[in-house]
PDB file of C-alpha atoms in Angstrom:
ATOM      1  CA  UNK D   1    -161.035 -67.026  64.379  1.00  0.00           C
ATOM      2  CA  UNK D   2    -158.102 -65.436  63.059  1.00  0.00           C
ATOM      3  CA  UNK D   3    -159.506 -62.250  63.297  1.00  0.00           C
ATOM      4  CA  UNK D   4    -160.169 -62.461  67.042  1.00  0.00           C
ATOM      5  CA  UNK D   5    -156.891 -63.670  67.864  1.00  0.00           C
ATOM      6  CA  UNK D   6    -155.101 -61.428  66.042  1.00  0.00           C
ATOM      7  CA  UNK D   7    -157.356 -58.465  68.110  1.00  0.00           C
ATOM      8  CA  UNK D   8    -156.332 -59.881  71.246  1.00  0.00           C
ATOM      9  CA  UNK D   9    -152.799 -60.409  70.250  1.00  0.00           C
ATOM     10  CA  UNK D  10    -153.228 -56.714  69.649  1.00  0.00           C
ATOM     11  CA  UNK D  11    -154.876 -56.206  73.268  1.00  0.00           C
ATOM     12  CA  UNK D  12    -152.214 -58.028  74.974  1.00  0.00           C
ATOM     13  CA  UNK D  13    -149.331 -56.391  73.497  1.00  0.00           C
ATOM     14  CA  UNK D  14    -151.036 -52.484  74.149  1.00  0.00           C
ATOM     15  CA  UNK D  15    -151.224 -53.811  77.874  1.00  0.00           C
ATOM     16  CA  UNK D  16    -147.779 -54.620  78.108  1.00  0.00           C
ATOM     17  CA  UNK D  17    -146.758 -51.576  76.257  1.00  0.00           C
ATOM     18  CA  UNK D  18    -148.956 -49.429  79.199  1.00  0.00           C
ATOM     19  CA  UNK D  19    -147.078 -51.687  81.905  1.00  0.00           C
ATOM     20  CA  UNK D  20    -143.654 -50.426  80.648  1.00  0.00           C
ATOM     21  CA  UNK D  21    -144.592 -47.043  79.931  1.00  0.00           C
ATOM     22  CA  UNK D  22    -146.485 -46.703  83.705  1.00  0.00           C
ATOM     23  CA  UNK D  23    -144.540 -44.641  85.937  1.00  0.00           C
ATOM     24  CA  UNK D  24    -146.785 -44.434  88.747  1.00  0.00           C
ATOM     25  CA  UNK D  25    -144.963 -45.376  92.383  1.00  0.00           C
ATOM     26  CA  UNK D  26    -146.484 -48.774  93.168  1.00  0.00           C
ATOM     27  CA  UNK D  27    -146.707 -47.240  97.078  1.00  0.00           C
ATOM     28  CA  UNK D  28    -149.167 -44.660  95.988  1.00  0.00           C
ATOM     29  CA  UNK D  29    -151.638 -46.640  93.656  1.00  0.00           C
ATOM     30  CA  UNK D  30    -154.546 -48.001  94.526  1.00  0.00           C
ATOM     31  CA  UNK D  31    -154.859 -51.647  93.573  1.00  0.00           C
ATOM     32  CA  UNK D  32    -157.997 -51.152  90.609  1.00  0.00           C
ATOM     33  CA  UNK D  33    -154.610 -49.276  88.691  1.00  0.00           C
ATOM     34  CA  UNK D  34    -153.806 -52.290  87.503  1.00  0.00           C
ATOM     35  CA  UNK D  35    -156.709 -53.964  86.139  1.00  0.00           C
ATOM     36  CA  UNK D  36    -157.001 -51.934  83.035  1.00  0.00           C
ATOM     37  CA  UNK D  37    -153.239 -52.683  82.430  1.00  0.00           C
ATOM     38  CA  UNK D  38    -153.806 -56.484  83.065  1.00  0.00           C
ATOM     39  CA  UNK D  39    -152.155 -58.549  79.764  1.00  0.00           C
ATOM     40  CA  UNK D  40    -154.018 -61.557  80.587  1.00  0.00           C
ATOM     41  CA  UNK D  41    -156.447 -61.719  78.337  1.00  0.00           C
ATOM     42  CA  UNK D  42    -158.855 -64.639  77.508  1.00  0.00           C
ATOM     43  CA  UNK D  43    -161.756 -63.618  75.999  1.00  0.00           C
ATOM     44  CA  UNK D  44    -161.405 -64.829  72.190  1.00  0.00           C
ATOM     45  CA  UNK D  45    -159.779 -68.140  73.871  1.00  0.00           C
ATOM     46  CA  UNK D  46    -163.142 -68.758  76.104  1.00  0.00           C
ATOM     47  CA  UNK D  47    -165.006 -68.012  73.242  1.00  0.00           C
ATOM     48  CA  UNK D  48    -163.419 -70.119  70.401  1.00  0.00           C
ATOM     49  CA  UNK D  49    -163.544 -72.719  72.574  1.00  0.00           C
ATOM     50  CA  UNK D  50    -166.083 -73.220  74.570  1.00  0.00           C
ATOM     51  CA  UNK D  51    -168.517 -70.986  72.465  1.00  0.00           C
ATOM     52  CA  UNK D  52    -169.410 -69.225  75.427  1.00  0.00           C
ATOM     53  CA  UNK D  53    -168.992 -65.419  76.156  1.00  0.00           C
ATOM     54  CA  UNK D  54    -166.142 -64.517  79.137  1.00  0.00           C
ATOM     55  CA  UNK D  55    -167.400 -64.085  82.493  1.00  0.00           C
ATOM     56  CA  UNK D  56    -168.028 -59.913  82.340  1.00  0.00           C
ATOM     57  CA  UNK D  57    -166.182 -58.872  85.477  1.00  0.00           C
ATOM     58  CA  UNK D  58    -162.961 -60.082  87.619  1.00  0.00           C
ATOM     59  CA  UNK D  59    -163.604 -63.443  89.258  1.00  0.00           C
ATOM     60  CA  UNK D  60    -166.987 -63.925  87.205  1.00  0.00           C
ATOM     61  CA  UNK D  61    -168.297 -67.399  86.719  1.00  0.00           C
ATOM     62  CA  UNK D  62    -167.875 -69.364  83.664  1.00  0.00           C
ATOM     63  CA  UNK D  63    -171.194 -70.440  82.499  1.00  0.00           C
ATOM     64  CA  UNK D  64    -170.357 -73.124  79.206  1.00  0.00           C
ATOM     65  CA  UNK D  65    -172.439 -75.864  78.049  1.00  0.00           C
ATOM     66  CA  UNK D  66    -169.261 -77.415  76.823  1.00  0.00           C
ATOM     67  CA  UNK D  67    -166.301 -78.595  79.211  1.00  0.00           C
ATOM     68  CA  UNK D  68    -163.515 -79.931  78.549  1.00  0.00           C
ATOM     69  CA  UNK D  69    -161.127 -82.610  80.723  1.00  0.00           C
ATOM     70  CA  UNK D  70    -157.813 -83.976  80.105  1.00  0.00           C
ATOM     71  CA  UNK D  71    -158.213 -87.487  81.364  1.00  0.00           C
ATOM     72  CA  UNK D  72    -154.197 -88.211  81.111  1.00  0.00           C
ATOM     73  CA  UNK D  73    -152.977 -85.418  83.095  1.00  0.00           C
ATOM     74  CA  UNK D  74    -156.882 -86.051  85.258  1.00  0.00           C
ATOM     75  CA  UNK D  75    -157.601 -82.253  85.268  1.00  0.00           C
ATOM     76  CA  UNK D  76    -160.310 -79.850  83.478  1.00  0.00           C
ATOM     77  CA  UNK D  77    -158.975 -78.144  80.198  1.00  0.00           C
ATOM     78  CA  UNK D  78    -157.783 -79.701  76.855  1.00  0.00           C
ATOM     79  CA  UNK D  79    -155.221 -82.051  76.997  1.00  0.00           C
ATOM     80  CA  UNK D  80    -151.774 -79.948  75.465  1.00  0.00           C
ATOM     81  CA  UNK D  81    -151.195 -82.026  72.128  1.00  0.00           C
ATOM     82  CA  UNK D  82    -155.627 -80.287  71.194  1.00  0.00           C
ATOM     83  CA  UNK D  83    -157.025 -77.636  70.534  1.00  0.00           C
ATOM     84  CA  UNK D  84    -160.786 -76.799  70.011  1.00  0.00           C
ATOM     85  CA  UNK D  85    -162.917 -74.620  68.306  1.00  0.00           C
ATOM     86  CA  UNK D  86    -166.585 -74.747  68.622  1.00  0.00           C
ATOM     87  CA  UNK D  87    -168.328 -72.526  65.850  1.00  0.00           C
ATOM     88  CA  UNK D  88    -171.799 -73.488  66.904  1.00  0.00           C
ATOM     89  CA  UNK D  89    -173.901 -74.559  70.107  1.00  0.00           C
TER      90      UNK D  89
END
């Protein structure tokens, strides 16, 4: 786990890096510019904890055998005080 976090720590803060360093005129791109350069990235997260891969393209489905739901704040995800991670399904 450590491993994968510490490559998408990596990830995140190379996107960031391209964000700052990309001096392109916002008028003139077209909008699949930015997807490359997108920081948000949630792959080792999906897959530590749900121990299911990450949907493969932009505004993919989820499919997980395992779900989680906070029943105190009555939404789907881990409650904040948890964390998870599944190392077999």
């Amino acid at each position: 786990p450590e491993h994968i976090l510490q490559a998408s720590y990596h990830a995140v803060a190379q996107a960031l890096d391209e964000i700052r360093r990309d001096d392109t005129d916002p008028k003139k791109v077209y909008i699949q510019h930015w997807i490359h350069k997108n920081p948000v990235i949630c792959n080792a997260l999906v897959q530590l904890t749900t121990g299911s891969p990450n949907p493969i393209y932009h505004g993919g489905l989820l499919l997980a055998r395992l779900r989680y739901f906070d029943s105190g704040q009555e939404r789907p995800g881990l409650p904040s005080d948890v964390s998870a991670l599944v190392d077999q399904i």
